[in-house]
């Protein structure tokens, strides 16, 4: 709660300041967990949702993974894990509790991810936070780096004429599902997008009262170019709505 005491400013400015402060209080809170101290790609997530304080639609906090077990998470509407290698038991428990209570959780997977750890602890034979078991990262064959949007709320805005915004998106490298796993065999899984080779590159799954989403690539130029285009900002806002409203 904010108060402006004994101000000598014109009433219109005082009211505008009060309205701005109230708007800040109402902004959904987003937590972006970066891979490590050298991680710069997390900024493509943060800036898509909050390009500046004055123009931000969301209240974004950037932190490392230690934050998950040392700070309260209940106030965050969504949490993004950007190429985080591993989670401790305490960090994992905090995420499960928060997501089960209704928060959205998004994984963006890159080269630092410990695949064995993710499969054992986070996928946990289909009972964990991660929607699918992971195979090894693979580079897309030449001419197959484009993406195909599925019928999903996150990409619904790109249907029709707006689909051209996705034509320039390339995913040159991505994680793949573990051998033998098929999204069509799991009723709770919804594919968001596929590569031209047919592998899912983004999908979602409910968890408790929340939603978990996984992108099989990070916002890193060595893996993809999506984050360089306006379509990334549009998608991130639609993703935020999906994770908190569906």
Short mmCIF file of C-alpha atoms in Angstrom, two decimals:
data_model
loop_
_atom_site.label_atom_id
_atom_site.label_comp_id
_atom_site.label_asym_id
_atom_site.label_seq_id
_atom_site.Cartn_x
_atom_site.Cartn_y
_atom_site.Cartn_z
CA UNK A 1 0.00 0.00 0.00
CA UNK A 2 1.38 3.38 -1.04
CA UNK A 3 0.52 6.82 0.35
CA UNK A 4 1.52 10.29 -0.78
CA UNK A 5 1.66 12.63 2.21
CA UNK A 6 1.35 16.44 2.15
CA UNK A 7 2.34 16.69 -1.50
CA UNK A 8 2.67 20.13 -3.08
CA UNK A 9 2.50 18.64 -6.58
CA UNK A 10 -0.51 19.44 -8.79
CA UNK A 11 -3.43 17.13 -8.08
CA UNK A 12 -3.33 15.61 -11.57
CA UNK A 13 0.31 14.53 -11.11
CA UNK A 14 -0.40 13.11 -7.67
CA UNK A 15 -3.31 11.09 -9.04
CA UNK A 16 -1.21 9.90 -11.97
CA UNK A 17 1.56 8.77 -9.62
CA UNK A 18 -0.94 6.98 -7.40
CA UNK A 19 -2.48 5.26 -10.41
CA UNK A 20 0.96 4.17 -11.62
CA UNK A 21 1.85 2.74 -8.23
CA UNK A 22 -1.47 0.93 -8.03
CA UNK A 23 -0.87 -0.51 -11.50
CA UNK A 24 2.54 -1.77 -10.37
CA UNK A 25 0.89 -3.54 -7.44
CA UNK A 26 -1.60 -5.23 -9.77
CA UNK A 27 0.95 -6.57 -12.25
CA UNK A 28 1.30 -10.36 -12.26
CA UNK A 29 4.61 -11.44 -10.76
CA UNK A 30 6.97 -13.55 -12.84
CA UNK A 31 10.12 -15.32 -11.66
CA UNK A 32 12.88 -16.07 -14.18
CA UNK A 33 15.54 -18.50 -12.95
CA UNK A 34 18.74 -18.17 -14.97
CA UNK A 35 21.15 -21.01 -15.66
CA UNK A 36 24.12 -19.44 -13.89
CA UNK A 37 26.00 -16.18 -13.43
CA UNK A 38 27.15 -16.18 -17.07
CA UNK A 39 23.66 -16.80 -18.48
CA UNK A 40 22.57 -13.91 -20.67
CA UNK A 41 19.84 -15.65 -22.66
CA UNK A 42 17.38 -15.32 -19.76
CA UNK A 43 17.10 -11.64 -20.69
CA UNK A 44 15.04 -12.58 -23.76
CA UNK A 45 12.39 -13.94 -21.39
CA UNK A 46 12.50 -11.04 -18.98
CA UNK A 47 12.52 -8.32 -21.64
CA UNK A 48 9.67 -9.87 -23.59
CA UNK A 49 7.47 -9.51 -20.51
CA UNK A 50 8.98 -6.33 -19.06
CA UNK A 51 10.95 -4.30 -21.65
CA UNK A 52 11.18 -1.44 -19.15
CA UNK A 53 9.61 -0.53 -15.83
CA UNK A 54 7.34 2.07 -17.43
CA UNK A 55 6.08 -0.22 -20.17
CA UNK A 56 6.09 -3.53 -18.31
CA UNK A 57 2.97 -5.67 -18.24
CA UNK A 58 4.52 -7.92 -15.60
CA UNK A 59 6.61 -7.57 -12.46
CA UNK A 60 9.65 -9.69 -13.34
CA UNK A 61 12.22 -10.98 -10.85
CA UNK A 62 15.44 -12.59 -12.14
CA UNK A 63 17.36 -14.89 -9.79
CA UNK A 64 19.44 -18.04 -9.65
CA UNK A 65 18.12 -21.44 -8.60
CA UNK A 66 18.98 -20.89 -4.91
CA UNK A 67 16.08 -18.44 -4.78
CA UNK A 68 13.60 -21.29 -5.16
CA UNK A 69 14.37 -22.77 -1.76
CA UNK A 70 15.23 -19.61 0.16
CA UNK A 71 12.42 -17.22 -0.81
CA UNK A 72 8.62 -17.56 -0.81
CA UNK A 73 7.18 -18.40 -4.22
CA UNK A 74 3.44 -18.14 -3.56
CA UNK A 75 3.13 -14.62 -4.98
CA UNK A 76 4.48 -15.59 -8.42
CA UNK A 77 1.94 -16.28 -11.15
CA UNK A 78 4.54 -18.01 -13.33
CA UNK A 79 8.09 -19.31 -13.02
CA UNK A 80 10.55 -19.83 -15.89
CA UNK A 81 13.56 -22.15 -15.62
CA UNK A 82 16.07 -21.16 -18.30
CA UNK A 83 18.49 -24.00 -19.01
CA UNK A 84 18.91 -24.80 -15.31
CA UNK A 85 21.24 -27.78 -14.90
CA UNK A 86 19.74 -29.42 -11.81
CA UNK A 87 17.46 -28.77 -8.87
CA UNK A 88 18.10 -29.71 -5.27
CA UNK A 89 15.44 -31.62 -3.36
CA UNK A 90 14.41 -28.40 -1.61
CA UNK A 91 14.15 -26.44 -4.86
CA UNK A 92 12.18 -29.23 -6.49
CA UNK A 93 9.77 -29.47 -3.54
CA UNK A 94 9.18 -25.70 -3.60
CA UNK A 95 8.36 -25.78 -7.31
CA UNK A 96 5.98 -28.73 -6.92
CA UNK A 97 4.14 -27.00 -4.11
CA UNK A 98 3.82 -23.73 -6.02
CA UNK A 99 2.73 -25.34 -9.28
CA UNK A 100 0.23 -27.63 -7.58
CA UNK A 101 -1.32 -24.53 -6.01
CA UNK A 102 -1.91 -22.95 -9.43
CA UNK A 103 1.28 -21.28 -10.63
CA UNK A 104 2.52 -21.81 -14.17
CA UNK A 105 5.94 -23.37 -14.73
CA UNK A 106 7.94 -23.18 -17.97
CA UNK A 107 11.12 -25.10 -18.76
CA UNK A 108 13.46 -23.87 -21.50
CA UNK A 109 16.01 -26.59 -22.17
CA UNK A 110 19.53 -26.02 -23.47
CA UNK A 111 23.04 -27.44 -23.33
CA UNK A 112 23.43 -27.12 -19.56
CA UNK A 113 20.49 -29.37 -18.69
CA UNK A 114 21.47 -32.62 -16.97
CA UNK A 115 19.27 -35.02 -18.94
CA UNK A 116 19.62 -37.93 -16.51
CA UNK A 117 18.64 -35.69 -13.59
CA UNK A 118 15.64 -34.25 -15.42
CA UNK A 119 14.35 -37.66 -16.41
CA UNK A 120 14.79 -39.24 -12.99
CA UNK A 121 13.68 -36.40 -10.74
CA UNK A 122 11.59 -34.03 -12.85
CA UNK A 123 9.88 -36.45 -15.22
CA UNK A 124 9.70 -39.25 -12.65
CA UNK A 125 7.99 -41.78 -14.93
CA UNK A 126 5.27 -39.30 -15.84
CA UNK A 127 4.46 -38.20 -12.29
CA UNK A 128 6.75 -35.18 -12.10
CA UNK A 129 6.80 -31.58 -13.26
CA UNK A 130 8.47 -32.23 -16.61
CA UNK A 131 5.88 -33.25 -19.22
CA UNK A 132 8.09 -35.75 -21.06
CA UNK A 133 11.31 -37.80 -20.78
CA UNK A 134 14.27 -36.33 -22.65
CA UNK A 135 16.52 -37.84 -25.26
CA UNK A 136 19.68 -36.25 -26.58
CA UNK A 137 19.76 -32.82 -28.25
CA UNK A 138 19.83 -33.03 -32.03
CA UNK A 139 20.53 -30.65 -34.87
CA UNK A 140 17.79 -30.25 -37.43
CA UNK A 141 18.52 -31.48 -40.96
CA UNK A 142 19.02 -28.77 -43.57
CA UNK A 143 15.68 -27.40 -44.69
CA UNK A 144 13.85 -28.87 -41.67
CA UNK A 145 14.55 -26.16 -39.10
CA UNK A 146 11.18 -24.43 -39.44
CA UNK A 147 8.30 -24.95 -37.04
CA UNK A 148 4.67 -25.97 -37.41
CA UNK A 149 2.13 -24.54 -34.98
CA UNK A 150 -0.34 -26.95 -33.43
CA UNK A 151 -3.89 -26.11 -32.34
CA UNK A 152 -3.00 -24.74 -28.93
CA UNK A 153 -4.00 -21.58 -27.01
CA UNK A 154 -0.39 -20.34 -26.86
CA UNK A 155 -0.16 -20.07 -30.66
CA UNK A 156 -3.81 -19.40 -31.46
CA UNK A 157 -2.99 -15.75 -32.14
CA UNK A 158 -0.84 -16.89 -35.09
CA UNK A 159 -3.68 -18.59 -36.95
CA UNK A 160 -4.79 -17.26 -40.33
CA UNK A 161 -2.83 -14.40 -41.86
CA UNK A 162 -0.71 -14.03 -38.71
CA UNK A 163 0.81 -17.45 -39.35
CA UNK A 164 3.34 -15.69 -41.60
CA UNK A 165 4.99 -14.36 -38.42
CA UNK A 166 6.15 -17.91 -37.69
CA UNK A 167 7.52 -18.57 -41.17
CA UNK A 168 10.85 -16.95 -40.28
CA UNK A 169 11.24 -18.89 -37.02
CA UNK A 170 13.97 -21.52 -37.16
CA UNK A 171 14.93 -24.08 -34.53
CA UNK A 172 18.32 -25.40 -35.60
CA UNK A 173 18.90 -27.56 -32.54
CA UNK A 174 16.62 -28.91 -29.83
CA UNK A 175 16.16 -31.61 -27.27
CA UNK A 176 14.14 -34.60 -28.40
CA UNK A 177 11.81 -36.96 -26.54
CA UNK A 178 13.28 -40.16 -25.21
CA UNK A 179 13.13 -43.12 -27.58
CA UNK A 180 9.71 -44.73 -27.57
CA UNK A 181 7.87 -41.76 -26.05
CA UNK A 182 5.01 -40.34 -28.11
CA UNK A 183 2.92 -37.31 -27.15
CA UNK A 184 -0.17 -38.89 -28.71
CA UNK A 185 0.01 -41.71 -26.16
CA UNK A 186 -0.44 -39.33 -23.21
CA UNK A 187 -3.91 -37.78 -22.98
CA UNK A 188 -2.84 -34.96 -20.67
CA UNK A 189 -0.13 -33.74 -23.07
CA UNK A 190 -0.87 -30.92 -25.52
CA UNK A 191 1.62 -30.16 -28.28
CA UNK A 192 2.20 -26.45 -28.85
CA UNK A 193 4.55 -26.67 -31.84
CA UNK A 194 6.52 -29.23 -33.81
CA UNK A 195 9.64 -29.11 -35.91
CA UNK A 196 9.33 -29.76 -39.63
CA UNK A 197 10.79 -33.18 -38.82
CA UNK A 198 7.72 -33.92 -36.71
CA UNK A 199 9.24 -33.84 -33.21
CA UNK A 200 7.48 -31.72 -30.57
CA UNK A 201 9.52 -28.64 -29.73
CA UNK A 202 7.04 -27.17 -27.24
CA UNK A 203 4.27 -28.84 -25.24
CA UNK A 204 2.20 -28.47 -22.09
CA UNK A 205 0.70 -30.58 -19.34
CA UNK A 206 -1.46 -29.76 -16.31
CA UNK A 207 0.09 -30.26 -12.89
CA UNK A 208 -2.21 -29.89 -9.91
CA UNK A 209 -4.01 -26.58 -10.35
CA UNK A 210 -1.23 -25.19 -12.55
CA UNK A 211 0.24 -25.80 -15.98
CA UNK A 212 3.74 -26.84 -16.94
CA UNK A 213 5.19 -26.00 -20.34
CA UNK A 214 8.46 -27.11 -21.88
CA UNK A 215 10.38 -25.61 -24.78
CA UNK A 216 12.93 -28.07 -26.12
CA UNK A 217 15.33 -25.22 -26.86
CA UNK A 218 16.50 -22.08 -25.01
CA UNK A 219 16.48 -18.46 -26.27
CA UNK A 220 20.00 -18.96 -27.59
CA UNK A 221 21.09 -18.09 -31.15
CA UNK A 222 22.99 -21.36 -31.42
CA UNK A 223 19.69 -23.22 -31.02
CA UNK A 224 16.98 -20.98 -32.47
CA UNK A 225 16.17 -17.49 -33.75
CA UNK A 226 12.60 -17.09 -32.47
CA UNK A 227 13.61 -14.69 -29.69
CA UNK A 228 14.98 -12.16 -32.20
CA UNK A 229 11.55 -11.49 -33.74
CA UNK A 230 8.32 -9.81 -32.59
CA UNK A 231 6.60 -13.19 -32.70
CA UNK A 232 8.60 -14.14 -29.58
CA UNK A 233 7.15 -11.25 -27.56
CA UNK A 234 3.63 -12.07 -28.76
CA UNK A 235 4.08 -15.73 -27.92
CA UNK A 236 5.49 -14.99 -24.46
CA UNK A 237 2.42 -12.91 -23.57
CA UNK A 238 0.09 -15.62 -24.85
CA UNK A 239 2.12 -18.19 -22.89
CA UNK A 240 1.74 -16.13 -19.75
CA UNK A 241 -2.03 -16.02 -20.21
CA UNK A 242 -2.20 -19.76 -20.86
CA UNK A 243 -0.17 -20.72 -17.80
CA UNK A 244 -2.32 -18.59 -15.48
CA UNK A 245 -5.80 -18.90 -16.99
CA UNK A 246 -6.24 -22.41 -18.35
#
